[in-house]
Amino acid sequence: PRLLAKEVHLNVTDLGLGYQTKEELIFRYCSGPCVEAETNYDKILNNLTHNKKLDKDTPSRTCCRPISFDDDLSFLDDNVVYHTLKKHSARKCGCV
Amino acid sequence: PAVARENNCLNAAKACNLNDTCKKYRSAYISPCTSRVSTAEVCNKRKCHKALRQFFDKVPPKHSYGMLYCSCPISDQTACSERRRQTIVPVCSYEEKQKPNCLELQASCRTNYICKSRLADFFVNCQPETRSLSGCLKENYADCLLSYSGLVGTVMTPNYLRSPKISVSPFCDCSNSGNNKDDCDKFTEFFTENTCLRNAIQAFGNGTDVGVWQPMSPV
């Protein structure tokens, strides 16, 4: 099952990166279940954490994450300075 | 004033970033035009110009013209007009340490195949004619706007001047013109005092000239 990036229309200020501008963007993000993509590695981790064999470690299991990113985004801020954001938004998602 | 004033140039920038093609080519020129390459130079001007030409070649006029020809109220000399002036990232694509003479700049444009043909197109397609209703000899605003935007990314890159009315110019003046002062003044006035070009820009900004905006690349 292919994971599709979801999108949301935001103000650049909504990103919380500290920029002051009235410009906007489409933000695409990855979200969805990855249970089917789990390997023996993930099953083992699941069992070991459950049986408390790894002390306090909790290694991450398969996650829905961007496997490629959208094109860069540029905008002009309120002080007439340009900024360019890289790797800010997902293009393709996968269980990794 | 209870009415919130619309900033057309800001609206055009918003629309661009919501369109995948426009967003991609916009950041593709803003990056090189704003990246310092050494302590001596603010940017790689050659790369900036090339990316600007690509922007106007690849992005549909609805978006590229929307940003370059957005209309601002005469009273506005800051938010809207300044944003319009910044469209081409003038600190890199436009300004130089020294202002050359316009005829010298024209001569240097003639040594470049792209610049030479685009300047020739501009002089043909934006030729003013006081007796015509449009203000243009060739009554085709779309061709005039296409020729003007075609100059962006050449050594003749024009930009808006800080002036209450719409006035544009390449980065040059007519000091040190010697015997060629008249020729030089004529050349600069084709940019700064061109009724045809001014009407074409205003018509696009006001949405009054709903022509066919086919993306055609200037030669």
mmCIF file of C-alpha atoms in Angstrom:
data_model
loop_
_atom_site.group_PDB
_atom_site.id
_atom_site.type_symbol
_atom_site.label_atom_id
_atom_site.label_comp_id
_atom_site.label_asym_id
_atom_site.label_seq_id
_atom_site.Cartn_x
_atom_site.Cartn_y
_atom_site.Cartn_z
ATOM 1 C CA PRO A 1 0.000 0.000 0.000
ATOM 2 C CA ARG A 2 1.472 3.340 -1.103
ATOM 3 C CA LEU A 3 1.448 6.178 1.348
ATOM 4 C CA LEU A 4 0.373 9.498 -0.092
ATOM 5 C CA ALA A 5 1.512 12.856 1.239
ATOM 6 C CA LYS A 6 -1.365 14.882 2.646
ATOM 7 C CA GLU A 7 -1.443 18.626 2.121
ATOM 8 C CA VAL A 8 -2.551 21.674 4.029
ATOM 9 C CA HIS A 9 -2.661 25.354 2.993
ATOM 10 C CA LEU A 10 -0.804 27.481 5.575
ATOM 11 C CA ASN A 11 0.663 30.892 6.214
ATOM 12 C CA VAL A 12 4.460 30.854 6.364
ATOM 13 C CA THR A 13 4.126 32.207 9.929
ATOM 14 C CA ASP A 14 2.159 29.044 10.898
ATOM 15 C CA LEU A 15 5.396 27.046 10.440
ATOM 16 C CA GLY A 16 6.787 28.632 13.604
ATOM 17 C CA LEU A 17 10.256 29.099 12.133
ATOM 18 C CA GLY A 18 10.434 32.747 13.167
ATOM 19 C CA TYR A 19 9.781 34.439 9.832
ATOM 20 C CA GLN A 20 7.651 37.570 9.565
ATOM 21 C CA THR A 21 5.826 37.571 6.242
ATOM 22 C CA LYS A 22 2.324 37.508 4.790
ATOM 23 C CA GLU A 23 3.216 34.861 2.200
ATOM 24 C CA GLU A 24 1.620 31.424 2.094
ATOM 25 C CA LEU A 25 2.444 27.862 1.090
ATOM 26 C CA ILE A 26 1.138 24.346 0.598
ATOM 27 C CA PHE A 27 2.680 22.111 3.264
ATOM 28 C CA ARG A 28 2.716 18.370 2.481
ATOM 29 C CA TYR A 29 3.276 15.816 5.213
ATOM 30 C CA CYS A 30 3.382 12.055 5.659
ATOM 31 C CA SER A 31 0.902 10.245 7.827
ATOM 32 C CA GLY A 32 -0.473 6.717 7.819
ATOM 33 C CA PRO A 33 -0.053 3.187 9.199
ATOM 34 C CA CYS A 34 3.114 1.181 8.590
ATOM 35 C CA VAL A 35 2.173 -2.128 10.276
ATOM 36 C CA GLU A 36 2.073 -4.072 6.993
ATOM 37 C CA ALA A 37 5.572 -2.953 6.087
ATOM 38 C CA GLU A 38 7.151 -4.292 9.267
ATOM 39 C CA THR A 39 10.066 -6.698 8.991
ATOM 40 C CA ASN A 40 11.349 -9.379 11.343
ATOM 41 C CA TYR A 41 13.588 -6.635 12.725
ATOM 42 C CA ASP A 42 10.522 -4.651 13.820
ATOM 43 C CA LYS A 43 8.788 -7.744 15.251
ATOM 44 C CA ILE A 44 11.897 -8.608 17.242
ATOM 45 C CA LEU A 45 12.132 -5.059 18.586
ATOM 46 C CA ASN A 46 8.494 -5.224 19.553
ATOM 47 C CA ASN A 47 9.017 -8.488 21.451
ATOM 48 C CA LEU A 48 12.239 -7.384 23.116
ATOM 49 C CA THR A 49 10.831 -4.108 24.404
ATOM 50 C CA HIS A 50 7.722 -5.941 25.589
ATOM 51 C CA ASN A 51 9.866 -8.524 27.438
ATOM 52 C CA LYS A 52 12.121 -5.774 28.828
ATOM 53 C CA LYS A 53 15.295 -7.289 27.309
ATOM 54 C CA LEU A 54 16.656 -3.943 26.098
ATOM 55 C CA ASP A 55 16.952 -2.156 29.451
ATOM 56 C CA LYS A 56 15.405 1.286 28.925
ATOM 57 C CA ASP A 57 16.036 1.551 25.192
ATOM 58 C CA THR A 58 13.009 2.021 22.951
ATOM 59 C CA PRO A 59 14.318 1.859 19.336
ATOM 60 C CA SER A 60 11.968 3.353 16.698
ATOM 61 C CA ARG A 61 10.061 0.976 14.481
ATOM 62 C CA THR A 62 8.760 1.484 10.944
ATOM 63 C CA CYS A 63 7.580 5.066 10.477
ATOM 64 C CA CYS A 64 5.670 6.895 7.771
ATOM 65 C CA ARG A 65 8.255 9.447 6.682
ATOM 66 C CA PRO A 66 9.149 11.556 3.614
ATOM 67 C CA ILE A 67 11.377 9.610 1.199
ATOM 68 C CA SER A 68 11.726 12.694 -1.028
ATOM 69 C CA PHE A 69 11.075 16.363 -0.481
ATOM 70 C CA ASP A 70 9.160 19.054 -2.342
ATOM 71 C CA ASP A 71 10.910 21.807 -4.313
ATOM 72 C CA ASP A 72 12.379 24.681 -2.320
ATOM 73 C CA LEU A 73 10.111 27.522 -1.268
ATOM 74 C CA SER A 74 11.117 31.196 -1.435
ATOM 75 C CA PHE A 75 9.328 34.165 0.036
ATOM 76 C CA LEU A 76 9.914 37.847 0.789
ATOM 77 C CA ASP A 77 9.612 38.868 4.426
ATOM 78 C CA ASP A 78 8.185 42.088 5.878
ATOM 79 C CA ASN A 79 11.677 43.638 6.003
ATOM 80 C CA VAL A 80 12.123 43.037 2.253
ATOM 81 C CA VAL A 81 14.554 40.140 2.694
ATOM 82 C CA TYR A 82 14.208 36.922 0.710
ATOM 83 C CA HIS A 83 14.363 33.511 2.373
ATOM 84 C CA THR A 84 14.484 30.052 0.832
ATOM 85 C CA LEU A 85 13.333 26.954 2.707
ATOM 86 C CA LYS A 86 14.798 23.584 1.737
ATOM 87 C CA LYS A 87 13.449 20.132 2.653
ATOM 88 C CA HIS A 88 10.463 21.709 4.360
ATOM 89 C CA SER A 89 7.669 19.688 2.782
ATOM 90 C CA ALA A 90 7.194 16.069 1.664
ATOM 91 C CA ARG A 91 6.920 14.967 -1.950
ATOM 92 C CA LYS A 92 6.769 11.161 -1.476
ATOM 93 C CA CYS A 93 6.156 9.103 1.634
ATOM 94 C CA GLY A 94 7.226 5.634 2.613
ATOM 95 C CA CYS A 95 7.421 3.270 5.559
ATOM 96 C CA VAL A 96 11.053 3.396 6.582
ATOM 97 C CA PRO B 1 -10.407 54.233 5.761
ATOM 98 C CA ALA B 2 -12.427 51.178 6.713
ATOM 99 C CA VAL B 3 -11.586 49.334 3.494
ATOM 100 C CA ALA B 4 -8.520 47.121 3.809
ATOM 101 C CA ARG B 5 -6.316 47.863 0.831
ATOM 102 C CA GLU B 6 -5.472 44.857 -1.282
ATOM 103 C CA ASN B 7 -1.813 44.336 -2.030
ATOM 104 C CA ASN B 8 -1.904 42.904 -5.572
ATOM 105 C CA CYS B 9 1.819 42.148 -5.551
ATOM 106 C CA LEU B 10 1.490 40.156 -2.334
ATOM 107 C CA ASN B 11 -1.542 38.329 -3.730
ATOM 108 C CA ALA B 12 0.468 37.419 -6.835
ATOM 109 C CA ALA B 13 3.299 36.040 -4.674
ATOM 110 C CA LYS B 14 0.812 33.965 -2.681
ATOM 111 C CA ALA B 15 -0.740 32.598 -5.874
ATOM 112 C CA CYS B 16 2.727 31.736 -7.200
ATOM 113 C CA ASN B 17 3.711 29.699 -4.150
ATOM 114 C CA LEU B 18 0.437 27.755 -4.316
ATOM 115 C CA ASN B 19 1.268 26.729 -7.907
ATOM 116 C CA ASP B 20 3.905 24.002 -8.177
ATOM 117 C CA THR B 21 5.493 25.299 -11.391
ATOM 118 C CA CYS B 22 5.650 28.926 -10.323
ATOM 119 C CA LYS B 23 6.905 28.032 -6.841
ATOM 120 C CA LYS B 24 9.661 25.840 -8.283
ATOM 121 C CA TYR B 25 10.989 28.394 -10.775
ATOM 122 C CA ARG B 26 10.581 31.276 -8.346
ATOM 123 C CA SER B 27 12.844 29.685 -5.741
ATOM 124 C CA ALA B 28 15.108 28.495 -8.594
ATOM 125 C CA TYR B 29 15.999 32.142 -9.299
ATOM 126 C CA ILE B 30 15.741 33.566 -5.794
ATOM 127 C CA SER B 31 18.333 31.065 -4.553
ATOM 128 C CA PRO B 32 21.169 32.044 -6.929
ATOM 129 C CA CYS B 33 20.125 35.723 -6.833
ATOM 130 C CA THR B 34 20.450 35.841 -3.026
ATOM 131 C CA SER B 35 23.467 33.550 -2.439
ATOM 132 C CA ARG B 36 26.709 35.335 -1.656
ATOM 133 C CA VAL B 37 29.594 33.745 -3.557
ATOM 134 C CA SER B 38 32.506 35.758 -2.103
ATOM 135 C CA THR B 39 33.201 38.719 0.127
ATOM 136 C CA ALA B 40 33.452 40.873 -3.000
ATOM 137 C CA GLU B 41 30.286 39.753 -4.775
ATOM 138 C CA VAL B 42 26.728 39.533 -3.431
ATOM 139 C CA CYS B 43 25.814 36.780 -5.917
ATOM 140 C CA ASN B 44 26.676 35.021 -9.139
ATOM 141 C CA LYS B 45 24.990 37.453 -11.524
ATOM 142 C CA ARG B 46 25.309 35.155 -14.537
ATOM 143 C CA LYS B 47 23.454 32.331 -12.747
ATOM 144 C CA CYS B 48 20.873 34.762 -11.384
ATOM 145 C CA HIS B 49 20.153 36.131 -14.881
ATOM 146 C CA LYS B 50 19.911 32.659 -16.381
ATOM 147 C CA ALA B 51 17.446 31.505 -13.714
ATOM 148 C CA LEU B 52 15.378 34.693 -14.198
ATOM 149 C CA ARG B 53 15.162 34.009 -17.952
ATOM 150 C CA GLN B 54 14.026 30.466 -17.154
ATOM 151 C CA PHE B 55 11.343 31.772 -14.824
ATOM 152 C CA PHE B 56 9.810 33.911 -17.578
ATOM 153 C CA ASP B 57 10.276 31.143 -20.157
ATOM 154 C CA LYS B 58 8.650 28.345 -18.162
ATOM 155 C CA VAL B 59 6.060 29.906 -15.864
ATOM 156 C CA PRO B 60 2.633 30.731 -17.358
ATOM 157 C CA PRO B 61 2.188 34.527 -17.784
ATOM 158 C CA LYS B 62 -0.814 34.463 -15.456
ATOM 159 C CA HIS B 63 1.679 33.910 -12.634
ATOM 160 C CA SER B 64 4.938 35.446 -13.910
ATOM 161 C CA TYR B 65 3.241 38.631 -15.204
ATOM 162 C CA GLY B 66 1.068 38.655 -12.106
ATOM 163 C CA MET B 67 4.190 39.312 -10.087
ATOM 164 C CA LEU B 68 6.097 41.521 -12.537
ATOM 165 C CA TYR B 69 3.145 43.679 -13.592
ATOM 166 C CA CYS B 70 1.063 43.764 -10.404
ATOM 167 C CA SER B 71 -0.729 47.071 -9.884
ATOM 168 C CA CYS B 72 -0.174 49.249 -6.838
ATOM 169 C CA PRO B 73 -2.131 52.336 -5.785
ATOM 170 C CA ILE B 74 -0.302 55.590 -6.601
ATOM 171 C CA SER B 75 -0.304 56.510 -2.918
ATOM 172 C CA ASP B 76 1.574 53.293 -2.079
ATOM 173 C CA GLN B 77 5.311 53.732 -2.175
ATOM 174 C CA THR B 78 6.166 50.945 0.227
ATOM 175 C CA ALA B 79 4.488 47.566 0.759
ATOM 176 C CA CYS B 80 3.129 46.969 -2.723
ATOM 177 C CA SER B 81 5.554 48.954 -4.900
ATOM 178 C CA GLU B 82 8.617 47.831 -3.005
ATOM 179 C CA ARG B 83 7.575 44.211 -3.368
ATOM 180 C CA ARG B 84 7.111 44.766 -7.125
ATOM 181 C CA ARG B 85 10.568 46.358 -7.332
ATOM 182 C CA GLN B 86 12.023 43.357 -5.497
ATOM 183 C CA THR B 87 10.496 40.785 -7.890
ATOM 184 C CA ILE B 88 13.706 40.455 -9.912
ATOM 185 C CA VAL B 89 16.005 40.630 -6.817
ATOM 186 C CA PRO B 90 17.543 43.921 -8.019
ATOM 187 C CA VAL B 91 20.507 43.858 -5.619
ATOM 188 C CA CYS B 92 21.874 41.010 -7.757
ATOM 189 C CA SER B 93 20.157 41.148 -11.172
ATOM 190 C CA TYR B 94 20.019 44.928 -11.592
ATOM 191 C CA GLU B 95 22.362 47.067 -9.523
ATOM 192 C CA GLU B 96 26.084 47.424 -10.221
ATOM 193 C CA LYS B 97 28.839 49.205 -8.338
ATOM 194 C CA GLN B 98 28.900 51.852 -11.063
ATOM 195 C CA LYS B 99 26.155 53.068 -13.365
ATOM 196 C CA PRO B 100 27.326 52.723 -16.973
ATOM 197 C CA ASN B 101 26.306 55.064 -19.789
ATOM 198 C CA CYS B 102 23.162 53.719 -21.499
ATOM 199 C CA LEU B 103 24.689 53.760 -24.990
ATOM 200 C CA GLU B 104 27.683 51.791 -23.714
ATOM 201 C CA LEU B 105 25.300 49.310 -22.120
ATOM 202 C CA GLN B 106 23.406 49.070 -25.398
ATOM 203 C CA ALA B 107 26.660 48.351 -27.232
ATOM 204 C CA SER B 108 27.494 45.595 -24.779
ATOM 205 C CA CYS B 109 23.976 44.154 -25.227
ATOM 206 C CA ARG B 110 24.554 44.043 -28.997
ATOM 207 C CA THR B 111 27.529 41.729 -28.541
ATOM 208 C CA ASN B 112 25.226 39.106 -26.997
ATOM 209 C CA TYR B 113 22.868 37.188 -29.285
ATOM 210 C CA ILE B 114 20.039 36.845 -26.762
ATOM 211 C CA CYS B 115 20.231 40.431 -25.517
ATOM 212 C CA LYS B 116 20.484 41.886 -29.016
ATOM 213 C CA SER B 117 17.390 40.106 -30.339
ATOM 214 C CA ARG B 118 15.336 40.753 -27.210
ATOM 215 C CA LEU B 119 16.166 44.456 -27.202
ATOM 216 C CA ALA B 120 15.193 44.648 -30.881
ATOM 217 C CA ASP B 121 11.864 42.930 -30.075
ATOM 218 C CA PHE B 122 11.228 45.384 -27.277
ATOM 219 C CA PHE B 123 11.809 48.402 -29.548
ATOM 220 C CA VAL B 124 9.427 46.972 -32.162
ATOM 221 C CA ASN B 125 6.645 45.758 -29.887
ATOM 222 C CA CYS B 126 6.510 48.633 -27.387
ATOM 223 C CA GLN B 127 6.858 51.456 -29.964
ATOM 224 C CA PRO B 128 4.625 54.308 -28.731
ATOM 225 C CA GLU B 129 2.109 56.000 -31.073
ATOM 226 C CA THR B 130 0.286 59.018 -29.668
ATOM 227 C CA ARG B 131 -2.458 58.854 -32.318
ATOM 228 C CA SER B 132 -3.564 55.335 -31.424
ATOM 229 C CA LEU B 133 -6.049 54.681 -28.635
ATOM 230 C CA SER B 134 -3.804 52.049 -27.051
ATOM 231 C CA GLY B 135 -0.777 54.348 -27.160
ATOM 232 C CA CYS B 136 1.074 51.713 -29.173
ATOM 233 C CA LEU B 137 2.040 51.561 -32.849
ATOM 234 C CA LYS B 138 1.441 47.809 -32.862
ATOM 235 C CA GLU B 139 -1.762 47.651 -30.889
ATOM 236 C CA ASN B 140 -0.879 44.507 -29.003
ATOM 237 C CA TYR B 141 -0.198 44.869 -25.284
ATOM 238 C CA ALA B 142 0.614 41.155 -24.897
ATOM 239 C CA ASP B 143 3.521 41.400 -27.362
ATOM 240 C CA CYS B 144 4.853 44.501 -25.611
ATOM 241 C CA LEU B 145 4.704 42.849 -22.167
ATOM 242 C CA LEU B 146 6.344 39.702 -23.538
ATOM 243 C CA SER B 147 9.195 41.727 -25.070
ATOM 244 C CA TYR B 148 9.716 43.718 -21.881
ATOM 245 C CA SER B 149 9.797 40.606 -19.653
ATOM 246 C CA GLY B 150 12.186 39.068 -22.205
ATOM 247 C CA LEU B 151 14.775 41.709 -21.253
ATOM 248 C CA VAL B 152 14.835 40.489 -17.650
ATOM 249 C CA GLY B 153 17.947 38.356 -17.302
ATOM 250 C CA THR B 154 19.997 40.213 -19.930
ATOM 251 C CA VAL B 155 22.474 43.067 -19.346
ATOM 252 C CA MET B 156 19.508 45.312 -20.264
ATOM 253 C CA THR B 157 17.482 44.010 -17.304
ATOM 254 C CA PRO B 158 15.000 46.805 -16.535
ATOM 255 C CA ASN B 159 13.303 47.550 -13.231
ATOM 256 C CA TYR B 160 10.739 49.922 -11.755
ATOM 257 C CA LEU B 161 12.118 53.255 -10.608
ATOM 258 C CA ARG B 162 11.045 54.764 -7.289
ATOM 259 C CA SER B 163 8.559 57.121 -8.872
ATOM 260 C CA PRO B 164 4.863 57.873 -8.256
ATOM 261 C CA LYS B 165 3.947 56.891 -11.827
ATOM 262 C CA ILE B 166 4.990 53.686 -13.594
ATOM 263 C CA SER B 167 8.496 54.286 -14.900
ATOM 264 C CA VAL B 168 11.132 51.678 -15.682
ATOM 265 C CA SER B 169 14.763 51.757 -16.741
ATOM 266 C CA PRO B 170 17.793 49.541 -17.205
ATOM 267 C CA PHE B 171 20.619 50.270 -14.756
ATOM 268 C CA CYS B 172 22.340 53.091 -16.661
ATOM 269 C CA ASP B 173 22.190 56.860 -17.197
ATOM 270 C CA CYS B 174 23.253 59.473 -19.741
ATOM 271 C CA SER B 175 26.128 61.101 -17.932
ATOM 272 C CA ASN B 176 29.335 61.169 -19.977
ATOM 273 C CA SER B 177 27.413 60.917 -23.263
ATOM 274 C CA GLY B 178 29.416 63.672 -24.979
ATOM 275 C CA ASN B 179 28.097 64.353 -28.486
ATOM 276 C CA ASN B 180 25.630 61.480 -28.165
ATOM 277 C CA LYS B 181 23.547 63.049 -25.390
ATOM 278 C CA ASP B 182 20.424 63.279 -27.600
ATOM 279 C CA ASP B 183 20.672 59.661 -28.715
ATOM 280 C CA CYS B 184 21.185 58.539 -25.154
ATOM 281 C CA ASP B 185 18.196 60.543 -23.880
ATOM 282 C CA LYS B 186 16.023 59.044 -26.632
ATOM 283 C CA PHE B 187 17.130 55.569 -25.624
ATOM 284 C CA THR B 188 16.361 56.040 -21.917
ATOM 285 C CA GLU B 189 13.027 57.750 -22.608
ATOM 286 C CA PHE B 190 11.907 54.669 -24.542
ATOM 287 C CA PHE B 191 11.964 52.986 -21.126
ATOM 288 C CA THR B 192 11.138 55.765 -18.671
ATOM 289 C CA GLU B 193 8.534 57.744 -20.642
ATOM 290 C CA ASN B 194 6.943 55.089 -22.844
ATOM 291 C CA THR B 195 3.140 55.491 -22.990
ATOM 292 C CA CYS B 196 2.699 52.208 -24.848
ATOM 293 C CA LEU B 197 4.579 50.192 -22.231
ATOM 294 C CA ARG B 198 2.943 52.085 -19.360
ATOM 295 C CA ASN B 199 -0.554 51.461 -20.775
ATOM 296 C CA ALA B 200 0.254 47.783 -21.350
ATOM 297 C CA ILE B 201 1.448 47.341 -17.761
ATOM 298 C CA GLN B 202 -1.556 49.223 -16.370
ATOM 299 C CA ALA B 203 -3.995 47.240 -18.509
ATOM 300 C CA PHE B 204 -2.574 43.969 -17.242
ATOM 301 C CA GLY B 205 -2.561 45.179 -13.637
ATOM 302 C CA ASN B 206 -6.166 46.354 -13.825
ATOM 303 C CA GLY B 207 -7.244 43.259 -15.734
ATOM 304 C CA THR B 208 -8.749 45.526 -18.403
ATOM 305 C CA ASP B 209 -6.947 43.988 -21.379
ATOM 306 C CA VAL B 210 -8.131 40.411 -21.443
ATOM 307 C CA GLY B 211 -6.087 39.254 -24.388
ATOM 308 C CA VAL B 212 -4.781 35.822 -25.205
ATOM 309 C CA TRP B 213 -1.917 35.164 -22.806
ATOM 310 C CA GLN B 214 -0.176 32.469 -24.746
ATOM 311 C CA PRO B 215 3.259 31.708 -23.363
ATOM 312 C CA MET B 216 5.568 32.375 -26.283
ATOM 313 C CA SER B 217 9.300 32.493 -25.753
ATOM 314 C CA PRO B 218 11.069 35.485 -27.204
ATOM 315 C CA VAL B 219 13.917 34.444 -29.518
#
